[in-house]
Amino acid sequence: MTTTLTQAETAATAPKASTAADPSAAVERSVTQVATEERTTPAPGIARRVAGAVGSGLWKSAAVLAFLALWELGPTYLASPSTRVFLPPLHEVLLAWGKLFEAGTIQGHIAASLTRSVAGFGAALVAGVSLGLLIAWYGRLNSVLNPLLELFRNTAALALLPVFTLLLGIGEESKISIVAYAAFFPVLLNTIAGVKTVDPLLIRAARSLGLNSFRLFQKVILPSAVPTIFTGIRMAGTASILVLIAAEMVGAKAGLGYLIVNAQSSFLIPDMYAGILTVSLLGLGVNFLLVALEKHFSRWRTAVGSAAS
């Protein structure tokens, strides 16, 4: 009996002795046990985050969904038959868009509009940023050019469309030029404002560190002005599309503006709304692209903010 108890006590104390002798083994067993529990136990935190993200997305898109529902149900159940001819429900517009897509018509018009818009917007971007930096950096140049810039800034781009058409014809040159004119001033003015609103303490600190003018401009002025410049770029992107659509309604044979006015004159009302919907989605996509570029070029602000917090 005594021998049996001694063997049992030895067997019970053997794992404890081995654990005390090898603590790393105990740590490994604990880590393995925790990992096994994490794999077998559902993570309620992840489910809550997913549900929160879905709820936030639905809340943010509630107004858009309500508008689309009103567009679909309003003409069908609220409008008179005569009004329904000029305001078709959403599903008819989507069907018309699908037919235009299957025929390859909508793709050609989108390509024509994007080509003109990108060309004019690119020219305005290069000229606006370059001239804006020069004007903001050199005060005398600002005092000389500011009255002329204010004069043209307050002249609507569409008011000059007949002038561009008379001087450059009804071809691609007039449409690209009017887009460049409309997009130039938002970029220019926001570039000037961005450079002028740089914190003077940053400039003095950089000069005290021995930075020359070029390095000061490269390391301090330009990065600080990027958010304001991109505000102007986003405004210019929207203006370039809107002005182009209006320009394409006059003397064009391709483009979304031509599609809209041609469908309206041919009494193809769903096709007209399909073109308008395409313009809206195109503008939304351009805005998302510019916001992503702004976040990319403004990463240093996020890094500084996270480091400070």
PDB file of N, CA, C and O in Angstrom, residues 81-88 92 96 259-273:
ATOM      1  N   PRO A  81     -49.132  60.240 -67.003  1.00  0.00           N
ATOM      2  CA  PRO A  81     -48.547  59.586 -68.193  1.00  0.00           C
ATOM      3  C   PRO A  81     -47.771  60.538 -69.095  1.00  0.00           C
ATOM      4  O   PRO A  81     -46.752  60.161 -69.679  1.00  0.00           O
ATOM      5  N   SER A  82     -48.245  61.781 -69.228  1.00  0.00           N
ATOM      6  CA  SER A  82     -47.520  62.731 -70.069  1.00  0.00           C
ATOM      7  C   SER A  82     -46.172  63.106 -69.455  1.00  0.00           C
ATOM      8  O   SER A  82     -45.169  63.269 -70.167  1.00  0.00           O
ATOM      9  N   THR A  83     -46.138  63.226 -68.131  1.00  0.00           N
ATOM     10  CA  THR A  83     -44.859  63.525 -67.463  1.00  0.00           C
ATOM     11  C   THR A  83     -43.918  62.335 -67.529  1.00  0.00           C
ATOM     12  O   THR A  83     -42.695  62.508 -67.633  1.00  0.00           O
ATOM     13  N   ARG A  84     -44.474  61.124 -67.487  1.00  0.00           N
ATOM     14  CA  ARG A  84     -43.641  59.930 -67.506  1.00  0.00           C
ATOM     15  C   ARG A  84     -42.877  59.809 -68.819  1.00  0.00           C
ATOM     16  O   ARG A  84     -41.815  59.190 -68.874  1.00  0.00           O
ATOM     17  N   VAL A  85     -43.388  60.400 -69.882  1.00  0.00           N
ATOM     18  CA  VAL A  85     -42.677  60.366 -71.166  1.00  0.00           C
ATOM     19  C   VAL A  85     -41.368  61.132 -71.069  1.00  0.00           C
ATOM     20  O   VAL A  85     -40.338  60.713 -71.615  1.00  0.00           O
ATOM     21  N   PHE A  86     -41.373  62.256 -70.368  1.00  0.00           N
ATOM     22  CA  PHE A  86     -40.183  63.097 -70.267  1.00  0.00           C
ATOM     23  C   PHE A  86     -39.339  62.777 -69.034  1.00  0.00           C
ATOM     24  O   PHE A  86     -38.222  63.266 -68.908  1.00  0.00           O
ATOM     25  N   LEU A  87     -39.893  61.984 -68.111  1.00  0.00           N
ATOM     26  CA  LEU A  87     -39.141  61.574 -66.929  1.00  0.00           C
ATOM     27  C   LEU A  87     -39.347  60.073 -66.726  1.00  0.00           C
ATOM     28  O   LEU A  87     -40.150  59.636 -65.905  1.00  0.00           O
ATOM     29  N   PRO A  88     -38.634  59.255 -67.486  1.00  0.00           N
ATOM     30  CA  PRO A  88     -38.819  57.806 -67.378  1.00  0.00           C
ATOM     31  C   PRO A  88     -38.256  57.281 -66.063  1.00  0.00           C
ATOM     32  O   PRO A  88     -37.356  57.893 -65.474  1.00  0.00           O
ATOM     33  N   GLU A  92     -35.837  52.073 -66.909  1.00  0.00           N
ATOM     34  CA  GLU A  92     -35.818  52.342 -68.348  1.00  0.00           C
ATOM     35  C   GLU A  92     -34.516  53.027 -68.766  1.00  0.00           C
ATOM     36  O   GLU A  92     -33.970  52.744 -69.843  1.00  0.00           O
ATOM     37  N   ALA A  96     -31.731  51.536 -71.331  1.00  0.00           N
ATOM     38  CA  ALA A  96     -31.198  52.308 -72.464  1.00  0.00           C
ATOM     39  C   ALA A  96     -29.681  52.376 -72.403  1.00  0.00           C
ATOM     40  O   ALA A  96     -29.002  52.261 -73.440  1.00  0.00           O
ATOM     41  N   LEU A 259     -23.997  63.356 -77.219  1.00  0.00           N
ATOM     42  CA  LEU A 259     -24.971  62.283 -77.005  1.00  0.00           C
ATOM     43  C   LEU A 259     -26.236  62.823 -76.344  1.00  0.00           C
ATOM     44  O   LEU A 259     -27.355  62.488 -76.747  1.00  0.00           O
ATOM     45  N   ILE A 260     -26.069  63.676 -75.336  1.00  0.00           N
ATOM     46  CA  ILE A 260     -27.225  64.200 -74.603  1.00  0.00           C
ATOM     47  C   ILE A 260     -28.093  65.070 -75.500  1.00  0.00           C
ATOM     48  O   ILE A 260     -29.315  64.902 -75.574  1.00  0.00           O
ATOM     49  N   VAL A 261     -27.477  66.027 -76.210  1.00  0.00           N
ATOM     50  CA  VAL A 261     -28.272  66.946 -77.020  1.00  0.00           C
ATOM     51  C   VAL A 261     -28.852  66.243 -78.250  1.00  0.00           C
ATOM     52  O   VAL A 261     -29.974  66.551 -78.688  1.00  0.00           O
ATOM     53  N   ASN A 262     -28.133  65.261 -78.799  1.00  0.00           N
ATOM     54  CA  ASN A 262     -28.650  64.537 -79.942  1.00  0.00           C
ATOM     55  C   ASN A 262     -29.822  63.638 -79.541  1.00  0.00           C
ATOM     56  O   ASN A 262     -30.819  63.527 -80.279  1.00  0.00           O
ATOM     57  N   ALA A 263     -29.731  63.004 -78.377  1.00  0.00           N
ATOM     58  CA  ALA A 263     -30.842  62.179 -77.902  1.00  0.00           C
ATOM     59  C   ALA A 263     -32.060  63.031 -77.596  1.00  0.00           C
ATOM     60  O   ALA A 263     -33.199  62.633 -77.853  1.00  0.00           O
ATOM     61  N   GLN A 264     -31.832  64.228 -77.059  1.00  0.00           N
ATOM     62  CA  GLN A 264     -32.954  65.115 -76.751  1.00  0.00           C
ATOM     63  C   GLN A 264     -33.650  65.574 -78.036  1.00  0.00           C
ATOM     64  O   GLN A 264     -34.880  65.586 -78.121  1.00  0.00           O
ATOM     65  N   SER A 265     -32.863  65.948 -79.039  1.00  0.00           N
ATOM     66  CA  SER A 265     -33.459  66.397 -80.301  1.00  0.00           C
ATOM     67  C   SER A 265     -34.119  65.263 -81.068  1.00  0.00           C
ATOM     68  O   SER A 265     -35.064  65.486 -81.833  1.00  0.00           O
ATOM     69  N   SER A 266     -33.650  64.022 -80.865  1.00  0.00           N
ATOM     70  CA  SER A 266     -34.249  62.859 -81.516  1.00  0.00           C
ATOM     71  C   SER A 266     -35.371  62.241 -80.688  1.00  0.00           C
ATOM     72  O   SER A 266     -35.914  61.193 -81.075  1.00  0.00           O
ATOM     73  N   PHE A 267     -35.681  62.848 -79.562  1.00  0.00           N
ATOM     74  CA  PHE A 267     -36.743  62.400 -78.666  1.00  0.00           C
ATOM     75  C   PHE A 267     -36.448  61.004 -78.106  1.00  0.00           C
ATOM     76  O   PHE A 267     -37.351  60.218 -77.834  1.00  0.00           O
ATOM     77  N   LEU A 268     -35.168  60.701 -77.920  1.00  0.00           N
ATOM     78  CA  LEU A 268     -34.755  59.464 -77.253  1.00  0.00           C
ATOM     79  C   LEU A 268     -34.481  59.804 -75.788  1.00  0.00           C
ATOM     80  O   LEU A 268     -33.334  59.902 -75.351  1.00  0.00           O
ATOM     81  N   ILE A 269     -35.548  59.985 -75.027  1.00  0.00           N
ATOM     82  CA  ILE A 269     -35.432  60.521 -73.677  1.00  0.00           C
ATOM     83  C   ILE A 269     -34.637  59.592 -72.751  1.00  0.00           C
ATOM     84  O   ILE A 269     -33.778  60.064 -71.997  1.00  0.00           O
ATOM     85  N   PRO A 270     -34.865  58.275 -72.738  1.00  0.00           N
ATOM     86  CA  PRO A 270     -34.026  57.414 -71.884  1.00  0.00           C
ATOM     87  C   PRO A 270     -32.540  57.495 -72.222  1.00  0.00           C
ATOM     88  O   PRO A 270     -31.696  57.461 -71.327  1.00  0.00           O
ATOM     89  N   ASP A 271     -32.214  57.607 -73.529  1.00  0.00           N
ATOM     90  CA  ASP A 271     -30.810  57.764 -73.910  1.00  0.00           C
ATOM     91  C   ASP A 271     -30.241  59.075 -73.384  1.00  0.00           C
ATOM     92  O   ASP A 271     -29.071  59.136 -72.986  1.00  0.00           O
ATOM     93  N   MET A 272     -31.044  60.114 -73.377  1.00  0.00           N
ATOM     94  CA  MET A 272     -30.586  61.396 -72.850  1.00  0.00           C
ATOM     95  C   MET A 272     -30.242  61.282 -71.369  1.00  0.00           C
ATOM     96  O   MET A 272     -29.180  61.731 -70.919  1.00  0.00           O
ATOM     97  N   TYR A 273     -31.126  60.653 -70.605  1.00  0.00           N
ATOM     98  CA  TYR A 273     -30.856  60.469 -69.182  1.00  0.00           C
ATOM     99  C   TYR A 273     -29.687  59.520 -68.942  1.00  0.00           C
ATOM    100  O   TYR A 273     -28.941  59.658 -67.964  1.00  0.00           O
TER     101      TYR A 273
END
